[in-house]
mmCIF file of C-alpha atoms in Angstrom:
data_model
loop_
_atom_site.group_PDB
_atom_site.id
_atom_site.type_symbol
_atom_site.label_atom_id
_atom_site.label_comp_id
_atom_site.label_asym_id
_atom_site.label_seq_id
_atom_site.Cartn_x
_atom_site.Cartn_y
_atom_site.Cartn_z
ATOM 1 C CA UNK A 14 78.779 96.860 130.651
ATOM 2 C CA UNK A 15 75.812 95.261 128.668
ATOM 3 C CA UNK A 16 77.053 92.775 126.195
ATOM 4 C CA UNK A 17 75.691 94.566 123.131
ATOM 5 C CA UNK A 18 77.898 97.701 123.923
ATOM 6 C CA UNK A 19 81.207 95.364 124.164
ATOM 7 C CA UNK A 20 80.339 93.982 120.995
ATOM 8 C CA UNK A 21 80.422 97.020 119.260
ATOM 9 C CA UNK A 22 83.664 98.350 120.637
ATOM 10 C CA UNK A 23 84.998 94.506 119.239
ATOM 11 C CA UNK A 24 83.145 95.611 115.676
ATOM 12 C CA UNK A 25 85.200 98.724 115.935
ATOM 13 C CA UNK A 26 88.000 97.452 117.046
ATOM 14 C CA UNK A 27 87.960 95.157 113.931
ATOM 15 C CA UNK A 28 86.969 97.393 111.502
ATOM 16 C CA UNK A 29 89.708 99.853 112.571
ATOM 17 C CA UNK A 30 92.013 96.635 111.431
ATOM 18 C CA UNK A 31 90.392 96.782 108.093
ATOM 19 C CA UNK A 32 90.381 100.082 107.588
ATOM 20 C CA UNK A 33 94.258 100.715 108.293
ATOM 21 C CA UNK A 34 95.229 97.366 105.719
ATOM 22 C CA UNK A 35 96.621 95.198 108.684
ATOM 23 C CA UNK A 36 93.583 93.107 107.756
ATOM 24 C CA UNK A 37 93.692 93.197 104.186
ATOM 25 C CA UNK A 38 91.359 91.250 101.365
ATOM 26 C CA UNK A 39 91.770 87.692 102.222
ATOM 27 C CA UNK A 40 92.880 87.892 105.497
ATOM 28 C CA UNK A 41 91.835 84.830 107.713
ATOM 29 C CA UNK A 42 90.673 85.821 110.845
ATOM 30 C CA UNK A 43 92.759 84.723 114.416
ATOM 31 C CA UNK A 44 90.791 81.895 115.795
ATOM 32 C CA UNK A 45 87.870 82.684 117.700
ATOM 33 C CA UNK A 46 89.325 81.486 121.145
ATOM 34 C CA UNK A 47 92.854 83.632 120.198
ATOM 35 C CA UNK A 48 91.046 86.666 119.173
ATOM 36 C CA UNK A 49 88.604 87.061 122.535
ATOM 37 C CA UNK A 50 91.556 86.718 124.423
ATOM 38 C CA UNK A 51 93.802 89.322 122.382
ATOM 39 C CA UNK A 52 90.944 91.515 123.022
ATOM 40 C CA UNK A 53 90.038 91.040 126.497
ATOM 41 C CA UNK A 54 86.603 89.598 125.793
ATOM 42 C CA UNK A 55 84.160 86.942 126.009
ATOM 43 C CA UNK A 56 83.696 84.594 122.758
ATOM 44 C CA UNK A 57 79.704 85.164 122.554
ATOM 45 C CA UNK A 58 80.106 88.975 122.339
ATOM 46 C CA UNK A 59 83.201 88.419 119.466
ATOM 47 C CA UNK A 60 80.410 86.347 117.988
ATOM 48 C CA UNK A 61 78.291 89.120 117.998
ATOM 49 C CA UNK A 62 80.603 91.528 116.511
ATOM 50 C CA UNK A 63 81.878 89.564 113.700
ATOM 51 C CA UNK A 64 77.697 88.324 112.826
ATOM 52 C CA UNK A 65 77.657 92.434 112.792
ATOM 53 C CA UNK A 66 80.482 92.398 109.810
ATOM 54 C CA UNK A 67 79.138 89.400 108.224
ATOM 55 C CA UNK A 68 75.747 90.670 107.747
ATOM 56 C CA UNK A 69 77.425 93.860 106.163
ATOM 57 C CA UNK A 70 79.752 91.851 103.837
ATOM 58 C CA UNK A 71 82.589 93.039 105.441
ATOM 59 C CA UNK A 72 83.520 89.471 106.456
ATOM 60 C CA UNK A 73 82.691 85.809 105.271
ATOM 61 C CA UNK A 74 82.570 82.428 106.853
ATOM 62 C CA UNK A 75 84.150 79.412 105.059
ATOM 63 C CA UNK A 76 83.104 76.158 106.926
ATOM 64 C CA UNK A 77 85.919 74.352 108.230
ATOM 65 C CA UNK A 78 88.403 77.538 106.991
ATOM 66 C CA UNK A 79 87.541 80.290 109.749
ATOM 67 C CA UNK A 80 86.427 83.984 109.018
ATOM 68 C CA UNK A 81 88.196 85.940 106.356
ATOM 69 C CA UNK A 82 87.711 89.624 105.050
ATOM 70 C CA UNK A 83 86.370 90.189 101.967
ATOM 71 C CA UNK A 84 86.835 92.600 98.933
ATOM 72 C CA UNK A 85 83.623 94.364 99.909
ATOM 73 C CA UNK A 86 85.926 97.655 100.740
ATOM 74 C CA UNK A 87 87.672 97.283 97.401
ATOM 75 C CA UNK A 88 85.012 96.514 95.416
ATOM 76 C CA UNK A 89 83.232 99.242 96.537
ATOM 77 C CA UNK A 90 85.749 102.062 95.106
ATOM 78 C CA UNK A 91 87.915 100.617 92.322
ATOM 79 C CA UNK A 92 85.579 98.726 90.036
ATOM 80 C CA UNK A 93 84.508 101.918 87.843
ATOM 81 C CA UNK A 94 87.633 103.696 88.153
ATOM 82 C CA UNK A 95 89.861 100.160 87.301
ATOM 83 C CA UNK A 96 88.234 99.630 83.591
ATOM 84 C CA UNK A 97 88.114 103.470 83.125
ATOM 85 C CA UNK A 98 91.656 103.837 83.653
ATOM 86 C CA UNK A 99 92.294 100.763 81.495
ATOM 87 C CA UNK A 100 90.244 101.713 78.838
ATOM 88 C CA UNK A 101 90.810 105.316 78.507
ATOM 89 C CA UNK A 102 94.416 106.060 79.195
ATOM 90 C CA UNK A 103 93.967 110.145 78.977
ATOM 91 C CA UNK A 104 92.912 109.587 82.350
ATOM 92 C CA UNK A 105 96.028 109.664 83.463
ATOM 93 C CA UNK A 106 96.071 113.706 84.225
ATOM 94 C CA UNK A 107 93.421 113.412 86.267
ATOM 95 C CA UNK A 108 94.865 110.560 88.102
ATOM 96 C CA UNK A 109 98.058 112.546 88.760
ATOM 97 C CA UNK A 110 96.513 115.320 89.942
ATOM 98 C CA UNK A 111 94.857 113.323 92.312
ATOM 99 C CA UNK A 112 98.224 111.132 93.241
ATOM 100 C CA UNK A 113 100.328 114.579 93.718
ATOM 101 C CA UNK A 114 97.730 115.538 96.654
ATOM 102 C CA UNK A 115 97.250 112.059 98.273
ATOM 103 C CA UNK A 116 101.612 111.173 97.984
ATOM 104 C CA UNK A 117 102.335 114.782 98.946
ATOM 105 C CA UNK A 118 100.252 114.294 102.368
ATOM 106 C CA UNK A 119 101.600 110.293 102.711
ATOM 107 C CA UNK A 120 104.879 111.627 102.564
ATOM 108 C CA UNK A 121 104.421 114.378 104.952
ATOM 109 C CA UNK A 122 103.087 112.397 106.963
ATOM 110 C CA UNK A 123 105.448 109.090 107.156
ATOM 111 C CA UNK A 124 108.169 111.520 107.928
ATOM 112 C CA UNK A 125 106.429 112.789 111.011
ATOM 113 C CA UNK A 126 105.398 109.143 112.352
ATOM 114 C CA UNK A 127 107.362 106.303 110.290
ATOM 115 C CA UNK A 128 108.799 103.839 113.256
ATOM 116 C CA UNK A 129 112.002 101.037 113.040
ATOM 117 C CA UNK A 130 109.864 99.034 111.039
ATOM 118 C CA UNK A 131 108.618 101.341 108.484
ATOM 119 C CA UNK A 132 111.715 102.602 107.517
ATOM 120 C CA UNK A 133 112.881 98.884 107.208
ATOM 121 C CA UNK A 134 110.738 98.104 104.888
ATOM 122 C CA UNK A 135 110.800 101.444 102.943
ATOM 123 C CA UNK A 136 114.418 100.633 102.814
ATOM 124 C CA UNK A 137 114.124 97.006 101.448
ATOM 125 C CA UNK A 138 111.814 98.150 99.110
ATOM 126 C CA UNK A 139 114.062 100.791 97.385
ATOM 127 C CA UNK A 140 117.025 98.343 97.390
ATOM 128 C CA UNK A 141 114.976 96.222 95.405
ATOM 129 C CA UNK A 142 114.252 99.510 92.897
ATOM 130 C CA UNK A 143 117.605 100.267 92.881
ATOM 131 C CA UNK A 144 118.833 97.071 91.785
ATOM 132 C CA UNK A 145 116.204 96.946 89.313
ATOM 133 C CA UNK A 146 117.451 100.731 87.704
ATOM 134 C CA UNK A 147 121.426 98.475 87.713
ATOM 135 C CA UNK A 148 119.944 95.462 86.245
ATOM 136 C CA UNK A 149 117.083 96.892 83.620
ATOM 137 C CA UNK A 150 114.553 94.979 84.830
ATOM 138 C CA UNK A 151 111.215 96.575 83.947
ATOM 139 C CA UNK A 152 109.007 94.399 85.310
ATOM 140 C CA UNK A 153 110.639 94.581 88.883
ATOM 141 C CA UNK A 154 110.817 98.460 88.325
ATOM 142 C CA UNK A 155 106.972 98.894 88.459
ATOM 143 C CA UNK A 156 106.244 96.566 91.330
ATOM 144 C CA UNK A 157 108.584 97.980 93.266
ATOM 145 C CA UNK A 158 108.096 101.791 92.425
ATOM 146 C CA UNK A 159 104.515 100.671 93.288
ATOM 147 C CA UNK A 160 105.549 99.063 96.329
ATOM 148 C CA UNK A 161 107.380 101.828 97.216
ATOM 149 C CA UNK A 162 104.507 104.357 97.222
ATOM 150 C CA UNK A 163 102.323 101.526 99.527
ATOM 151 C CA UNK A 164 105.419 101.485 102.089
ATOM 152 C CA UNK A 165 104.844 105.229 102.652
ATOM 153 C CA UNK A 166 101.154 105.139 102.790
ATOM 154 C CA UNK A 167 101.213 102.403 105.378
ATOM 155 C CA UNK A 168 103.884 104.649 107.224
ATOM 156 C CA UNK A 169 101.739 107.637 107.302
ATOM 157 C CA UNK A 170 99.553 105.798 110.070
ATOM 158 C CA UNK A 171 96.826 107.799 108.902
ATOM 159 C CA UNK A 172 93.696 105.462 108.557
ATOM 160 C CA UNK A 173 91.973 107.496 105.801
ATOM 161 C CA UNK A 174 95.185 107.857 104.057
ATOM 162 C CA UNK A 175 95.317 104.072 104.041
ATOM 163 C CA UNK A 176 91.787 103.253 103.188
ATOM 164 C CA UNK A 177 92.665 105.528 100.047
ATOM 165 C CA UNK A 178 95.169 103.656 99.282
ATOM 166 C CA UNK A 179 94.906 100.368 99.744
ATOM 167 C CA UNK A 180 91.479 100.465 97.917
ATOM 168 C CA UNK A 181 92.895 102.303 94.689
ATOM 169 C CA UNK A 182 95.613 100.506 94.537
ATOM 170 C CA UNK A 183 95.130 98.002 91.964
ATOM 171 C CA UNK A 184 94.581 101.191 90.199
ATOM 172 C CA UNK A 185 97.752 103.092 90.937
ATOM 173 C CA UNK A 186 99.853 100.112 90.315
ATOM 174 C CA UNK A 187 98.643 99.931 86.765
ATOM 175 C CA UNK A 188 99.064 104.583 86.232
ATOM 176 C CA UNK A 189 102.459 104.086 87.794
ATOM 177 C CA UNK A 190 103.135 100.772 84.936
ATOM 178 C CA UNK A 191 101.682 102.741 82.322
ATOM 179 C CA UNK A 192 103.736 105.915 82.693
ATOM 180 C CA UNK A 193 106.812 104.138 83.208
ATOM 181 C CA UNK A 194 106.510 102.301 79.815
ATOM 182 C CA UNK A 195 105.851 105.326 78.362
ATOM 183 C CA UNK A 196 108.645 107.124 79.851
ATOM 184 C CA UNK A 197 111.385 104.358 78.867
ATOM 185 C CA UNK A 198 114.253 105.649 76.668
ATOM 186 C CA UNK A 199 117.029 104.446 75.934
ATOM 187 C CA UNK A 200 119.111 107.234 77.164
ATOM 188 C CA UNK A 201 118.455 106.085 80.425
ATOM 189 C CA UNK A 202 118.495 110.063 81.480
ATOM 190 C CA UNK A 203 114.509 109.797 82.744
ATOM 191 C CA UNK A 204 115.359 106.754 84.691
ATOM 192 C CA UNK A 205 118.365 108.444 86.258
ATOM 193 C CA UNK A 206 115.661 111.433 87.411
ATOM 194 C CA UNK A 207 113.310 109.213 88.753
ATOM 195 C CA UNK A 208 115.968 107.243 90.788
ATOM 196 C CA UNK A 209 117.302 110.256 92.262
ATOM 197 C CA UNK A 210 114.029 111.889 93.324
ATOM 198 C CA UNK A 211 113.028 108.370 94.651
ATOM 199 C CA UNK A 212 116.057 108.274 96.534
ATOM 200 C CA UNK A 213 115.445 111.896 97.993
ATOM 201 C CA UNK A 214 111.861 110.662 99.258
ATOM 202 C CA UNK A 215 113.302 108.257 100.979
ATOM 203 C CA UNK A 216 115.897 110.456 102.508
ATOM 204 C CA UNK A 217 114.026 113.086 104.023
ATOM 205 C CA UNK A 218 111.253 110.221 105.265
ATOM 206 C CA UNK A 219 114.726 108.546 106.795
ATOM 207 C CA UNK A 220 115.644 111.859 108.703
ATOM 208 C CA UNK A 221 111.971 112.612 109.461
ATOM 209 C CA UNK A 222 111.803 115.902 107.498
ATOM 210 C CA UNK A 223 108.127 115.909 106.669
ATOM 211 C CA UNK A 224 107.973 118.811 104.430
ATOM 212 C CA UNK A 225 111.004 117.984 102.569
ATOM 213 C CA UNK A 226 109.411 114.119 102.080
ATOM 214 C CA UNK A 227 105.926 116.299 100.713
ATOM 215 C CA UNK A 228 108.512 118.511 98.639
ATOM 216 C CA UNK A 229 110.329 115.480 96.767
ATOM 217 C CA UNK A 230 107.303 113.728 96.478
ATOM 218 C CA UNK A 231 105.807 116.610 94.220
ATOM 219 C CA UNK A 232 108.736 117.134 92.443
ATOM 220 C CA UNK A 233 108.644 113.404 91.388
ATOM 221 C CA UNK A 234 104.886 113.682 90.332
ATOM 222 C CA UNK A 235 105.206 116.718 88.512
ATOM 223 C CA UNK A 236 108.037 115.620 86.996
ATOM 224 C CA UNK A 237 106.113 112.438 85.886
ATOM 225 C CA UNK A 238 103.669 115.020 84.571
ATOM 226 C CA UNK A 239 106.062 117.174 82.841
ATOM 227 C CA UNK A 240 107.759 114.276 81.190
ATOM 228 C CA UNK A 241 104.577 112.273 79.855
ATOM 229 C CA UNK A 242 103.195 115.637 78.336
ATOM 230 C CA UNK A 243 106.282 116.787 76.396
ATOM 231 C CA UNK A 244 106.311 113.063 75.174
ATOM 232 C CA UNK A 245 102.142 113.563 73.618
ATOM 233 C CA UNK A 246 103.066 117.133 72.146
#
């Protein structure tokens, strides 16, 4: 096989990594030596591959550091939407509508393909929301309702689904903060809602009922809906 075709299967190969988020911003690469081994390869044609990337911004060199990926995917999506979203809040709607289609297919989809480890760490990351409902702890409530909608995105093994994502997410994690500070009262009855139809996501991705997981998800984001709208009128 010439060398310039094996180098391009390596470029996919890595770019699959950083499309999917197991390469994430700031990731330093596995040393050169490591890495053409993992992939069955010679050094020169990795060397190739990630010259490829690095002409395309995709990767960076930092002398004496090794290779790390860059926020080039990122950048690319969430630096218009970011200060919009910051700036004019009424964006919200739109943002839900578009959250209710992405969550309702990342749900349907974890439930079909989420493996021991998924549903480990979709687990750890509701105890942590749990305790946070029990303890009142705001601040821990929004990472980890954040966290929890990453968990089920990265369980959907879909790569597009995770591209999404992972490249709006900066983005999400500040609609999700800003509708749950508007949704606080002291009641405590919205939180109680939310909890429960958290806990029902998690249940039906747990027994690997994918339309029930895409069911409870759009309850919870219509619900979100419902609420923040009969708060404006």
């Amino acid at each position: 096989m010439p060398r310039h075709s094996v180098a391009e299967k390596i470029q996919r190969e890595i770019e699959s990594h950083l499309l999917d988020g197991s390469w994430p911003m700031g990731t330093r690469l596995p040393p050169e030596r490591k890495l053409a081994e993992t992939l069955g390869v010679s050094r020169n044609s990795l060397r190739v591959a990630i010259y490829n990337l690095q002409t395309r911004g995709l990767l960076v060199s930092k002398w004496g550091s090794g290779i790390f990926v860059t926020d080039r995917l990122q950048a690319a999506i969430t630096s218009p939407w970011r200060q919009l979203v910051v700036d004019h809040p009424d964006l919200r709607w739109d943002t839900l509508e578009f959250r209710r289609e992405l969550e309702g297919a990342t749900a349907h989809y974890a439930a079909l393909r989420a493996d021991k480890n998924d549903l480990k760490k979709i687990g750890n990351v509701i105890k942590c929301l749990i305790n946070a409902y029990e303890t009142g702890n705001k601040s821990e409530e929004h990472k980890a309702d954040a966290d929890f909608h990453e968990a089920i995105a990265e369980a959907s093994h879909n790569s597009m689904f995770l591209y999404l994502h992972s490249n709006i997410l900066i983005m999400l994690r500040e609609h999700i903060s800003l509708n749950l500070k508007v949704l606080e009262e002291a009641s405590g009855k919205v939180t109680a809602q939310l909890r429960q139809q958290h806990l029902a996501v998690w249940e039906a991705i747990r027994k690997h009922q994918p339309e029930a997981a895409r069911q409870a998800m759009l309850v919870h984001i219509d619900f979100t809906r419902s609420e923040l709208a009969r708060i404006e009128a």
